[in-house]
mmCIF file with all atom_site columns, C-alpha atoms and ligand atoms in Angstrom:
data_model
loop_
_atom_site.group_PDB
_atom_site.id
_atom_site.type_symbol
_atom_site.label_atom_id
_atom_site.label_alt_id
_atom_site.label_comp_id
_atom_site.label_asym_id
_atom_site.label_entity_id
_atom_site.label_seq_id
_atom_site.pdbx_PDB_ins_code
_atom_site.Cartn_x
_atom_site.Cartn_y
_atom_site.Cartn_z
_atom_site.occupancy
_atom_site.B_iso_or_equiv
_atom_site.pdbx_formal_charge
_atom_site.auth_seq_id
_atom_site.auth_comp_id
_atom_site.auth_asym_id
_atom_site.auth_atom_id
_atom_site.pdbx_PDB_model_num
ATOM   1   C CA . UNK Q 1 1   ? 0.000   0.000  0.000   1.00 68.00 ? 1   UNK Q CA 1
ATOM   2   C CA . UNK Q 1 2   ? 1.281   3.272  -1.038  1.00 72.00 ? 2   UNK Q CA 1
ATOM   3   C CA . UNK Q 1 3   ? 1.888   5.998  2.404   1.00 74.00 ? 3   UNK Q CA 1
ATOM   4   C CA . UNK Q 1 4   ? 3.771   8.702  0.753   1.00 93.00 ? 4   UNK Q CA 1
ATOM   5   C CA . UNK Q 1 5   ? 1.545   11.381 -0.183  1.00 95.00 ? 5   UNK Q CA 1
ATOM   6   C CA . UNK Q 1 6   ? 2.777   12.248 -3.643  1.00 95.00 ? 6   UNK Q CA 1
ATOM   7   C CA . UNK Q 1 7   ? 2.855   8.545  -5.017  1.00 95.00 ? 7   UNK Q CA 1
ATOM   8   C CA . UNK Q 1 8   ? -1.305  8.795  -3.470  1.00 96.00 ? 8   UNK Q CA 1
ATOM   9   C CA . UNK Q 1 9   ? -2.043  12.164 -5.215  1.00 97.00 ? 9   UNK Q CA 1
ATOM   10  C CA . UNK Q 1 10  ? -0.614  10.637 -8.234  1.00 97.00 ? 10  UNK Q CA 1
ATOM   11  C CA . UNK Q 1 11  ? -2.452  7.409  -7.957  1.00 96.00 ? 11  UNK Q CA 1
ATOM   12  C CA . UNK Q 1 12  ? -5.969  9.770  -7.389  1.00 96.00 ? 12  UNK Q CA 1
ATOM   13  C CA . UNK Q 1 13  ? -5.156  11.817 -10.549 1.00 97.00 ? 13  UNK Q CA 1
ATOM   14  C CA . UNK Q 1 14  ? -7.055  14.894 -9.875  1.00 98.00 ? 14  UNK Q CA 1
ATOM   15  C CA . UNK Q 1 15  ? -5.532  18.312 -9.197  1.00 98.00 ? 15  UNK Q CA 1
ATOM   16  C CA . UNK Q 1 16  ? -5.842  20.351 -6.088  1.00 98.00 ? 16  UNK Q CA 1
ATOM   17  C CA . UNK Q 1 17  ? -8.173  23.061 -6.161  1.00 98.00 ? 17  UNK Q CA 1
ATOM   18  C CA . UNK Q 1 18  ? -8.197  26.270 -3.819  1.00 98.00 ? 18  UNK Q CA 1
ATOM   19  C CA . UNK Q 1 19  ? -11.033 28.066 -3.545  1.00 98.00 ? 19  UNK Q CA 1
ATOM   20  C CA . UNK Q 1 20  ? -12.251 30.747 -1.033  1.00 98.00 ? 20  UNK Q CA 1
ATOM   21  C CA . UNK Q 1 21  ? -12.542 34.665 -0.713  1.00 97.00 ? 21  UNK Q CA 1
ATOM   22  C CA . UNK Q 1 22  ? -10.161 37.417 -2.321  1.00 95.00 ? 22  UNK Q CA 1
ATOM   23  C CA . UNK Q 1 23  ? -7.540  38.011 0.388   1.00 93.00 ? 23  UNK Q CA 1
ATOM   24  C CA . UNK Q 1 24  ? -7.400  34.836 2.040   1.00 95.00 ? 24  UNK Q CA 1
ATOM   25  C CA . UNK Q 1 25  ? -4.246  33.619 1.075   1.00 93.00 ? 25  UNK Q CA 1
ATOM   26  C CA . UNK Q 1 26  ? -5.140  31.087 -1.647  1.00 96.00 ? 26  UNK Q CA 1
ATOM   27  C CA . UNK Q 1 27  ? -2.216  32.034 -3.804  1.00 96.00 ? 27  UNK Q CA 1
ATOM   28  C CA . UNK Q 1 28  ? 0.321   31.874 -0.768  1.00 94.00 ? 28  UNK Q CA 1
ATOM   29  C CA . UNK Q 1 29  ? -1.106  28.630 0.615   1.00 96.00 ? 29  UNK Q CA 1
ATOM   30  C CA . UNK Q 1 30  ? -1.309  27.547 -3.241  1.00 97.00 ? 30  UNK Q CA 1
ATOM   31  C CA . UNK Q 1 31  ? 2.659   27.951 -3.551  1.00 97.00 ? 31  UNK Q CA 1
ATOM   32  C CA . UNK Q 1 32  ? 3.974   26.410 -0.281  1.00 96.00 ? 32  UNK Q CA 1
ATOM   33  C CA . UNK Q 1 33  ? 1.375   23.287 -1.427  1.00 97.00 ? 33  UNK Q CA 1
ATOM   34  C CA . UNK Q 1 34  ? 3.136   22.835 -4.973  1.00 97.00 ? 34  UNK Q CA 1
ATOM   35  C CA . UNK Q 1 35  ? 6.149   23.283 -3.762  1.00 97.00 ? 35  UNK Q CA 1
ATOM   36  C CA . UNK Q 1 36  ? 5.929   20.862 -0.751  1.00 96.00 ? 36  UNK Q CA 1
ATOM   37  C CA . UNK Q 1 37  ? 4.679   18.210 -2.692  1.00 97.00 ? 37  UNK Q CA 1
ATOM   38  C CA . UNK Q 1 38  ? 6.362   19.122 -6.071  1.00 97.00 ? 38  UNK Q CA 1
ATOM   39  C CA . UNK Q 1 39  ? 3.606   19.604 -8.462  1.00 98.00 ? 39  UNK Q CA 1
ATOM   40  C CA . UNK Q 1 40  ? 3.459   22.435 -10.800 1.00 98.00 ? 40  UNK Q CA 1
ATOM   41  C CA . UNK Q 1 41  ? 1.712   25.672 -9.476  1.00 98.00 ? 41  UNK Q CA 1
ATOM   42  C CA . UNK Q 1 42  ? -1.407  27.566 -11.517 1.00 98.00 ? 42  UNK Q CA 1
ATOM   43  C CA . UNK Q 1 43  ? -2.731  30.723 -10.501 1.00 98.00 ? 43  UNK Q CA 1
ATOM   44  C CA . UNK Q 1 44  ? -6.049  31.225 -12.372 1.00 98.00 ? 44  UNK Q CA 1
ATOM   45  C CA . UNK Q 1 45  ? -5.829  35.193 -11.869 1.00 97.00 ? 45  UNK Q CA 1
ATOM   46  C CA . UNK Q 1 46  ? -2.428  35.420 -13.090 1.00 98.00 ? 46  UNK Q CA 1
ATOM   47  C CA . UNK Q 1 47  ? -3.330  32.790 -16.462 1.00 98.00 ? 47  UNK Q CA 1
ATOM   48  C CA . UNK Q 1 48  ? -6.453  34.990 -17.385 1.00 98.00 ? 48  UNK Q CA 1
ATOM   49  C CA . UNK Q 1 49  ? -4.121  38.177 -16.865 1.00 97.00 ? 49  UNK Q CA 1
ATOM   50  C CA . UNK Q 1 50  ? -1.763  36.674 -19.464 1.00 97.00 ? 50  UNK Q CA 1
ATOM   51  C CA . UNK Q 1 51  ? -4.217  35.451 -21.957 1.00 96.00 ? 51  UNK Q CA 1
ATOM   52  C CA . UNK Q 1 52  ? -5.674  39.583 -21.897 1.00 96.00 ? 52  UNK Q CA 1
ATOM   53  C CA . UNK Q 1 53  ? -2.408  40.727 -21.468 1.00 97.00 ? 53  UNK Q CA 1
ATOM   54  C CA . UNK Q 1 54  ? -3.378  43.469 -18.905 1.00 96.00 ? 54  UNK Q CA 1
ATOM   55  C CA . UNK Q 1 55  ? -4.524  43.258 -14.962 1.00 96.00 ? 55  UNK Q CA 1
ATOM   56  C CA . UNK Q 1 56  ? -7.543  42.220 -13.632 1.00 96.00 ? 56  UNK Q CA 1
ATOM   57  C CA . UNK Q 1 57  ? -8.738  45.703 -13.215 1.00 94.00 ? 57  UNK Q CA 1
ATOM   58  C CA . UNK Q 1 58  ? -8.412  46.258 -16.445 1.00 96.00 ? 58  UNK Q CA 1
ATOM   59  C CA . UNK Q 1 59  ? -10.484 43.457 -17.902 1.00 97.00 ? 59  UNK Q CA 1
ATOM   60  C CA . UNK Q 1 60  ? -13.051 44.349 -15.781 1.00 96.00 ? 60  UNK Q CA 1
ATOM   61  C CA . UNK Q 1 61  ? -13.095 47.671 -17.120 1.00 95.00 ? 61  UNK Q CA 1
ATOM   62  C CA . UNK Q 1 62  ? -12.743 46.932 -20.542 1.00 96.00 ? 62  UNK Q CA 1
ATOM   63  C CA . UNK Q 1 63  ? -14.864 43.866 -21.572 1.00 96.00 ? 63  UNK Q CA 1
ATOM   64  C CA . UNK Q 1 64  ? -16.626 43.743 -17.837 1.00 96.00 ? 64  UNK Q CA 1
ATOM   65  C CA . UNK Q 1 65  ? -17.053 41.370 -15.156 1.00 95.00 ? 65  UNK Q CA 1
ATOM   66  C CA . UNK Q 1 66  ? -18.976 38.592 -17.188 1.00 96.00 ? 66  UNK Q CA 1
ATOM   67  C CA . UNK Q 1 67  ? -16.406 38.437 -19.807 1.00 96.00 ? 67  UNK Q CA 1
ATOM   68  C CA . UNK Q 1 68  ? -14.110 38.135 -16.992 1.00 97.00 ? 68  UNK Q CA 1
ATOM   69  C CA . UNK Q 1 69  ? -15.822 35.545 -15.802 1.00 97.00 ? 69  UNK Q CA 1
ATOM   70  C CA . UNK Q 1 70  ? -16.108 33.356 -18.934 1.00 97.00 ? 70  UNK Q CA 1
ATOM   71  C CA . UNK Q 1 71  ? -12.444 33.353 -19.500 1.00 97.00 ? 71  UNK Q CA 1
ATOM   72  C CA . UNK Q 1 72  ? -12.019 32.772 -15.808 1.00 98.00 ? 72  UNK Q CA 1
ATOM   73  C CA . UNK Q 1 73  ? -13.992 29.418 -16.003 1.00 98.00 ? 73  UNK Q CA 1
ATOM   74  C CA . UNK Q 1 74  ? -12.662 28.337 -19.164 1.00 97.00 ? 74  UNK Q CA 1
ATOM   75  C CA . UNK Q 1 75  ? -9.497  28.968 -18.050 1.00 98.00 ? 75  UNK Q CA 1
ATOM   76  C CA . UNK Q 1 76  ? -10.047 26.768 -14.606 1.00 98.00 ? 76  UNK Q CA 1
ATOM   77  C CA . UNK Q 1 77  ? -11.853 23.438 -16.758 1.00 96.00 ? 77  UNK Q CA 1
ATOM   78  C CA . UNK Q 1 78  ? -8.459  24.193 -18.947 1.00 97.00 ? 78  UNK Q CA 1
ATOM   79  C CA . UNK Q 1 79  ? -6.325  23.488 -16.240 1.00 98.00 ? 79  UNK Q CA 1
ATOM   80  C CA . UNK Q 1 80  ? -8.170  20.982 -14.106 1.00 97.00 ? 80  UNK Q CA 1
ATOM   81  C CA . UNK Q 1 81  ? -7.296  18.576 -17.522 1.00 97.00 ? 81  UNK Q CA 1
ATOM   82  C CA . UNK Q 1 82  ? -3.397  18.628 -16.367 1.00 97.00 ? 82  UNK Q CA 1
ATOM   83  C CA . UNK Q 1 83  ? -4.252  15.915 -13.333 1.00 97.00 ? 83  UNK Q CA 1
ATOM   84  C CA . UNK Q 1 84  ? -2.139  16.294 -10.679 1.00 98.00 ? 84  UNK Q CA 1
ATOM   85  C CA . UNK Q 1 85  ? -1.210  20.092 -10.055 1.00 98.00 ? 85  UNK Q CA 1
ATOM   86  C CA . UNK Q 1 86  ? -2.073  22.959 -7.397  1.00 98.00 ? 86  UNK Q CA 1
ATOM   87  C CA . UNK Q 1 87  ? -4.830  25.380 -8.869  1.00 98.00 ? 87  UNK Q CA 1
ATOM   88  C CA . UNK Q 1 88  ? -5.551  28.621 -6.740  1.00 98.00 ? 88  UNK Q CA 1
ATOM   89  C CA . UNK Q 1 89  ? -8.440  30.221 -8.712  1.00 98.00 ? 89  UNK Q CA 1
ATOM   90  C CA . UNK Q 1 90  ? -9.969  33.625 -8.293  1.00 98.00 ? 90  UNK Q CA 1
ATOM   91  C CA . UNK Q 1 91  ? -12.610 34.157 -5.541  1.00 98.00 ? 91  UNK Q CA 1
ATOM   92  C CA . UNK Q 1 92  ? -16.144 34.174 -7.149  1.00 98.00 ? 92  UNK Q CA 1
ATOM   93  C CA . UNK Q 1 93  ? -14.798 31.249 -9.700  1.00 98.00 ? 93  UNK Q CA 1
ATOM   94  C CA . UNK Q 1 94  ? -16.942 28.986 -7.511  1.00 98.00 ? 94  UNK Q CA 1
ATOM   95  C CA . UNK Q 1 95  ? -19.930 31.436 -9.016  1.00 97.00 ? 95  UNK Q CA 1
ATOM   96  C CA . UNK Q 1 96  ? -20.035 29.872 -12.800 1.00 97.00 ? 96  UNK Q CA 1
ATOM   97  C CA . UNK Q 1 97  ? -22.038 26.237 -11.731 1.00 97.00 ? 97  UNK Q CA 1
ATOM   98  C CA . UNK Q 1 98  ? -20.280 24.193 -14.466 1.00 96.00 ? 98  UNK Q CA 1
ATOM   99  C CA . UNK Q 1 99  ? -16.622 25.331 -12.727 1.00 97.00 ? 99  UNK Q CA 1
ATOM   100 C CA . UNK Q 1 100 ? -17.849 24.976 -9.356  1.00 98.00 ? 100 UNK Q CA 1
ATOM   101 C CA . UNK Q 1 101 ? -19.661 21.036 -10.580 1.00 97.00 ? 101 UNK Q CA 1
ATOM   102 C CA . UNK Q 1 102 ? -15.997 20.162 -11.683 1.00 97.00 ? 102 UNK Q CA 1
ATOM   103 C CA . UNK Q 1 103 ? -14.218 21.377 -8.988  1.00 98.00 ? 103 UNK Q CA 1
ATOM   104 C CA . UNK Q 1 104 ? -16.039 19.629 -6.527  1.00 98.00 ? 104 UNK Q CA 1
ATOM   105 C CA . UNK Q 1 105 ? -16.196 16.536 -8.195  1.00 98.00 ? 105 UNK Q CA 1
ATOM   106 C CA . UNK Q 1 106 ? -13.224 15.996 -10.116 1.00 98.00 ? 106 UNK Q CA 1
ATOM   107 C CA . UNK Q 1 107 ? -10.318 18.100 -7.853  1.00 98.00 ? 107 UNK Q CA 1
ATOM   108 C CA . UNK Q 1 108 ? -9.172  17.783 -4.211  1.00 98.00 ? 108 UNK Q CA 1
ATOM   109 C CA . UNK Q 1 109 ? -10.796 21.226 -3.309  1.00 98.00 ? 109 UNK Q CA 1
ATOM   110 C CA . UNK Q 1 110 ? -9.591  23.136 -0.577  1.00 98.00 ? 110 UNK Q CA 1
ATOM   111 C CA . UNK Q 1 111 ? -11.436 26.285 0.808   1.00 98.00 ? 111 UNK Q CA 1
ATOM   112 C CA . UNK Q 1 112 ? -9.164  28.740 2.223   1.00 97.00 ? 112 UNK Q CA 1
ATOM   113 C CA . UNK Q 1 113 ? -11.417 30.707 4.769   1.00 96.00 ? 113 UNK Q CA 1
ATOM   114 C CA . UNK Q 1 114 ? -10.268 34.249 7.042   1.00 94.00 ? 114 UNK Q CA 1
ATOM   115 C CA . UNK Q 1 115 ? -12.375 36.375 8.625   1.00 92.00 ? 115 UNK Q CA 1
ATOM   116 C CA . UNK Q 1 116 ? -13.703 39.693 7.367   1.00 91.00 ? 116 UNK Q CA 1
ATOM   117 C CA . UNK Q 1 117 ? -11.686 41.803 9.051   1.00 90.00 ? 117 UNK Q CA 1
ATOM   118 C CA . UNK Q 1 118 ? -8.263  40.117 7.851   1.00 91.00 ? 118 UNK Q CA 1
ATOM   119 C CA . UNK Q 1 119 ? -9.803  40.198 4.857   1.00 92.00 ? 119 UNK Q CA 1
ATOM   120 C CA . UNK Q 1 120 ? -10.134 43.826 4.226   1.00 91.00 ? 120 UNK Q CA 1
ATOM   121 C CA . UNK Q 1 121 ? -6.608  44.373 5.978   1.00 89.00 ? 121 UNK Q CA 1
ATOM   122 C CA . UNK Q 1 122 ? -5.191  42.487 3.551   1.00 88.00 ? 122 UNK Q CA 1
ATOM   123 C CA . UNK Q 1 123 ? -6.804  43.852 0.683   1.00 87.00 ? 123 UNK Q CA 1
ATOM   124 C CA . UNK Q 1 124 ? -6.634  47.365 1.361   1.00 82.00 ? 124 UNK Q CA 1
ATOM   125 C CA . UNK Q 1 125 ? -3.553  48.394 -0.762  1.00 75.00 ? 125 UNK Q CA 1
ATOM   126 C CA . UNK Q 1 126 ? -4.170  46.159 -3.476  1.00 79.00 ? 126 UNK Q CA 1
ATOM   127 C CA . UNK Q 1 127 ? -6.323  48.434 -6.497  1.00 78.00 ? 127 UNK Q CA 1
ATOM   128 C CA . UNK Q 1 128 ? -6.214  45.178 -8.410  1.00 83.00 ? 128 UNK Q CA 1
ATOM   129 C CA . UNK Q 1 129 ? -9.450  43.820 -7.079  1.00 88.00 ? 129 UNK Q CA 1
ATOM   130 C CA . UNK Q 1 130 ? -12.204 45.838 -8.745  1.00 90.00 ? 130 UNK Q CA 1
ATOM   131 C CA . UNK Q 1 131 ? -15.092 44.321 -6.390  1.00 91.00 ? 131 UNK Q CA 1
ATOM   132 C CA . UNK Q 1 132 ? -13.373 45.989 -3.577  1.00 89.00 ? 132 UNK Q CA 1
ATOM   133 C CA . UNK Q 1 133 ? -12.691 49.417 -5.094  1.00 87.00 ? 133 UNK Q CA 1
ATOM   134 C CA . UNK Q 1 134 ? -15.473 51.685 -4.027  1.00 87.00 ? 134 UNK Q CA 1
ATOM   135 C CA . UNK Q 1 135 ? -17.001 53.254 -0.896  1.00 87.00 ? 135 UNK Q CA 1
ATOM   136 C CA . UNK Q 1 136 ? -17.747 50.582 1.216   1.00 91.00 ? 136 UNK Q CA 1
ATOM   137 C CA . UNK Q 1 137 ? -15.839 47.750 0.837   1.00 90.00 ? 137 UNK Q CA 1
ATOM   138 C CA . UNK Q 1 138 ? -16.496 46.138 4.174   1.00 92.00 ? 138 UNK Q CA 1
ATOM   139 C CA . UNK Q 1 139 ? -20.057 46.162 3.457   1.00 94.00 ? 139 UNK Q CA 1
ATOM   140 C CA . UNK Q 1 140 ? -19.610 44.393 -0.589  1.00 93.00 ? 140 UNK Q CA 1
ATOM   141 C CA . UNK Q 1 141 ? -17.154 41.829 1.399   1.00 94.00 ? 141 UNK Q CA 1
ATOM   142 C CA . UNK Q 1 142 ? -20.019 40.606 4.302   1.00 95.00 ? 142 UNK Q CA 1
ATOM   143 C CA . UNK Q 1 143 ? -22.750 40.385 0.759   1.00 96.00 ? 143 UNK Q CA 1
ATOM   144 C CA . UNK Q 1 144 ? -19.715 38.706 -0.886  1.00 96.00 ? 144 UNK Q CA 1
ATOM   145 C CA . UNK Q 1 145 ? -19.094 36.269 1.427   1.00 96.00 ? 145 UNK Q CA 1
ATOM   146 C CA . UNK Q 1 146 ? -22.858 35.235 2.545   1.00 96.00 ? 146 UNK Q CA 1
ATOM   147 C CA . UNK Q 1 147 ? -23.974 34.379 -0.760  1.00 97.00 ? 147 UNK Q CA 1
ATOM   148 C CA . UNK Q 1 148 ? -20.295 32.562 -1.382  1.00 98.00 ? 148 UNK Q CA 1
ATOM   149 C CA . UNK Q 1 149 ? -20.206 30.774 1.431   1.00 97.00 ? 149 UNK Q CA 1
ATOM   150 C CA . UNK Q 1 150 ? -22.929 28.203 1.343   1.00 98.00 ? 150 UNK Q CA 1
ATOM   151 C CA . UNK Q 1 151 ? -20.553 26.753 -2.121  1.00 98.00 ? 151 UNK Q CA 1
ATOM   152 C CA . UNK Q 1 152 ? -17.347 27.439 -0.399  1.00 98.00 ? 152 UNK Q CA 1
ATOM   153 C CA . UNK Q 1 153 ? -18.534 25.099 2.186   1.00 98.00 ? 153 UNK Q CA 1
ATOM   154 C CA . UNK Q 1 154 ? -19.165 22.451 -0.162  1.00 98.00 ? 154 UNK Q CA 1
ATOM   155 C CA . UNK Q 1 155 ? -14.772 22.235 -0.315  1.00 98.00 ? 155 UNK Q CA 1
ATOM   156 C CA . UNK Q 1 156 ? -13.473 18.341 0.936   1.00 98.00 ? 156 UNK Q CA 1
ATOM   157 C CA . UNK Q 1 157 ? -11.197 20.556 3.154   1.00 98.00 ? 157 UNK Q CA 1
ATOM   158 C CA . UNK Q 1 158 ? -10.867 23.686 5.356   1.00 97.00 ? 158 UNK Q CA 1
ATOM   159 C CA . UNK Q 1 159 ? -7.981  25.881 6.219   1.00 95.00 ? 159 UNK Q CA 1
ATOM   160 C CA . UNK Q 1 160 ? -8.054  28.299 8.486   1.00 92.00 ? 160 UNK Q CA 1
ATOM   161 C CA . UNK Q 1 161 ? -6.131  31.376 7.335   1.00 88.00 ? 161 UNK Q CA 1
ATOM   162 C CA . UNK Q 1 162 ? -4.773  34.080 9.609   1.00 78.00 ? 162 UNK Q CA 1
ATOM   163 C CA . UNK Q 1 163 ? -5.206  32.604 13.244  1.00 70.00 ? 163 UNK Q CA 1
ATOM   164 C CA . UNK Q 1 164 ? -1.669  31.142 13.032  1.00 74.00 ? 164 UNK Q CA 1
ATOM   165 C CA . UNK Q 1 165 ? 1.364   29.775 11.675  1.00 83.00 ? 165 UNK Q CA 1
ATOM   166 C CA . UNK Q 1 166 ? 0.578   28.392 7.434   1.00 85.00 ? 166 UNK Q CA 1
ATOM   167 C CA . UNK Q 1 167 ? 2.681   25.791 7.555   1.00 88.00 ? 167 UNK Q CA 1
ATOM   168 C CA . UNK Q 1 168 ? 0.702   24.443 10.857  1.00 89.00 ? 168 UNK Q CA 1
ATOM   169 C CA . UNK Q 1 169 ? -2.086  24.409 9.016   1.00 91.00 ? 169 UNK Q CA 1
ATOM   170 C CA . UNK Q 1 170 ? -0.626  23.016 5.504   1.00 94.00 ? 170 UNK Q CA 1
ATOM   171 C CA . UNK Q 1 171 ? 0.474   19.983 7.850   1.00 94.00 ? 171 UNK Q CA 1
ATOM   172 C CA . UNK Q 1 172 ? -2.422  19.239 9.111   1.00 95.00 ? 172 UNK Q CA 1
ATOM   173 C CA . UNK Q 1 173 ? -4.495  19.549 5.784   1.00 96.00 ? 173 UNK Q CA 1
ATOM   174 C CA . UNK Q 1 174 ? -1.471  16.728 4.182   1.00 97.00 ? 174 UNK Q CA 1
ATOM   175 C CA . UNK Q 1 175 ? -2.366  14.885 7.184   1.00 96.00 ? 175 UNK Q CA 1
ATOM   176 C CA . UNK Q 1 176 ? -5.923  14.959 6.467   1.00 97.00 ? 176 UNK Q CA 1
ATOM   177 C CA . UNK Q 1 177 ? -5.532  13.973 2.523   1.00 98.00 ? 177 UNK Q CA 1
ATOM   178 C CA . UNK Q 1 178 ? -3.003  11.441 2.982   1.00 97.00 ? 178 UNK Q CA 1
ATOM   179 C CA . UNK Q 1 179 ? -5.157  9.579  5.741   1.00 96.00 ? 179 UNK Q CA 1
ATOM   180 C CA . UNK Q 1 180 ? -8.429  9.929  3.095   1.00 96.00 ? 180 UNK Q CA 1
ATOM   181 C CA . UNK Q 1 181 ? -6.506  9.070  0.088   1.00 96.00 ? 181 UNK Q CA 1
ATOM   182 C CA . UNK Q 1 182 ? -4.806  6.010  2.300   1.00 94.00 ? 182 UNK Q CA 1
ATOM   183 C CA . UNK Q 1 183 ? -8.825  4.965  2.977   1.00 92.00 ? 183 UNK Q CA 1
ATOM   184 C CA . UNK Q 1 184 ? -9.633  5.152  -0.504  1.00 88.00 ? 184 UNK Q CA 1
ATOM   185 C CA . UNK Q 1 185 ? -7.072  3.005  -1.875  1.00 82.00 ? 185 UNK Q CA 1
ATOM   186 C CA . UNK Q 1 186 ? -8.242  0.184  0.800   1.00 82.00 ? 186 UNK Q CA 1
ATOM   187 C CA . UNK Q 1 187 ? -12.093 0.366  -0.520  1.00 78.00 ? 187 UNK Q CA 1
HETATM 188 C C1 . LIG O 2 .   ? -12.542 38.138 -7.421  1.00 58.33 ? 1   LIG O C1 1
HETATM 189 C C2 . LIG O 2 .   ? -11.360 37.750 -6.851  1.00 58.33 ? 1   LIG O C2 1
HETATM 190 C C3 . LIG O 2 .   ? -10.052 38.030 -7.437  1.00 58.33 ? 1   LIG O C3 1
HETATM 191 C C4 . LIG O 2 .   ? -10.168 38.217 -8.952  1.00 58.33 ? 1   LIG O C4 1
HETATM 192 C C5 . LIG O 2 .   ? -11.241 39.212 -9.277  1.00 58.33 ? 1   LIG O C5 1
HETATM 193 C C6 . LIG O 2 .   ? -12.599 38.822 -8.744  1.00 58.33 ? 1   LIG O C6 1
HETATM 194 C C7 . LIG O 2 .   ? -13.822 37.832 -6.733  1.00 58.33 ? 1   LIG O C7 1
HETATM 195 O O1 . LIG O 2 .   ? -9.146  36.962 -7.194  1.00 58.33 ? 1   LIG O O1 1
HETATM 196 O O2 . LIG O 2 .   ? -10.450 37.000 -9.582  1.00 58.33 ? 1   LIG O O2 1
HETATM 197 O O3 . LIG O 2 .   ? -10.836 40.453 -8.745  1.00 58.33 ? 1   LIG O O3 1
HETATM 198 O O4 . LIG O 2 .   ? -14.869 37.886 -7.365  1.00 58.33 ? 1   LIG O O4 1
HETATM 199 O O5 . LIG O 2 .   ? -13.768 37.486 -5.537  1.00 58.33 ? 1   LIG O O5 1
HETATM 200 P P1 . LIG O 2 .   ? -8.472  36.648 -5.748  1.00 58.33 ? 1   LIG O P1 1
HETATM 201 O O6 . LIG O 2 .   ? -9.473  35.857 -4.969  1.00 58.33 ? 1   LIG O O6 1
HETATM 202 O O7 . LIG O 2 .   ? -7.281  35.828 -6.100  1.00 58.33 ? 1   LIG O O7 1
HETATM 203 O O8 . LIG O 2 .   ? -8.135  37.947 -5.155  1.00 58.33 ? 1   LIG O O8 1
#
């Protein structure tokens, strides 16, 4: 029976998929996964950015937040092809149903959750997240994350972002694939 956890992700075929609000620290958790476990690294953000060739603010305001949203999703079904890989994807990807069906039935998806508060801290600075850039962004985050969090929640796995140390909580979600991929192989 296989116990390392690379030789099981292998054997499972499907990619790991983080999901979760903007600010949460999808991307940072994304990178310490891939390189932990040595699988190549996707950022969906950063692969729609390239295909426009400009920023995220600047699709929005040029072809909009659907359009956005289309490539987004393509994009994501795209990459989930590649097996095996870590995929941090954009916080309202989980909004387009056909993304959010394959996600949680063909990846190991991982919701990255923080509280509002951190949230906003964390955001603050960044002008690349046109949701957030008007009067009131404490207010669009709470409407955000109520009518996200119901599909968030339907993630295999949890981590807690922002109440202590990452790689604590990386451990502990390896810990918690390893042991279900370990069950699966045995059924
Ligand atoms: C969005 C989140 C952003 C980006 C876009 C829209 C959202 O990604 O895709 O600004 O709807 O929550 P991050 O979650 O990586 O910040």
């Amino acid at each position: 029976m296989k116990n390392n956890i690379r030789e099981l992700i292998n054997a499972n075929g499907q990619p790991l998929v983080l999901i979760g609000m903007m600010g949460t620290g999808k991307s940072h958790f994304g990178r310490m996964l891939s390189q932990t476990l040595k699988l190549d690294y996707f950022d969906s953000d950063a692969l729609v950015e390239e295909k426009a060739g400009c920023s995220i603010a600047e699709i929005f305001e040029r072809w909009g937040e659907d359009n956005f949203r289309s490539v987004e999703a393509k994009t994501i079904q795209e990459y989930m092809q590649k097996g095996p890989c870590v995929i941090s994807t954009g916080g309202g990807a989980i909004l387009n149903a056909e993304s959010a069906e394959d996600i949680f039935l063909n990846a190991v998806s991982i919701w990255v959750d923080a509280p509002v508060d951190i949230i906003l801290e964390r955001v603050k600075k960044n002008k690349n997240r046109p949701l957030l850039a008007c009067e009131n962004p404490a207010d669009v985050l709470q409407e955000l994350m109520q009518v996200r969090k119901p599909i968030y929640e339907r993630a295999r796995y949890k981590i807690a972002s922002g109440d202590g140390a990452a790689e604590k909580a990386l451990d502990t979600l390896l810990n918690d694939i390893k042991t279900d991929l370990m069950r699966n192989e045995t059924e």
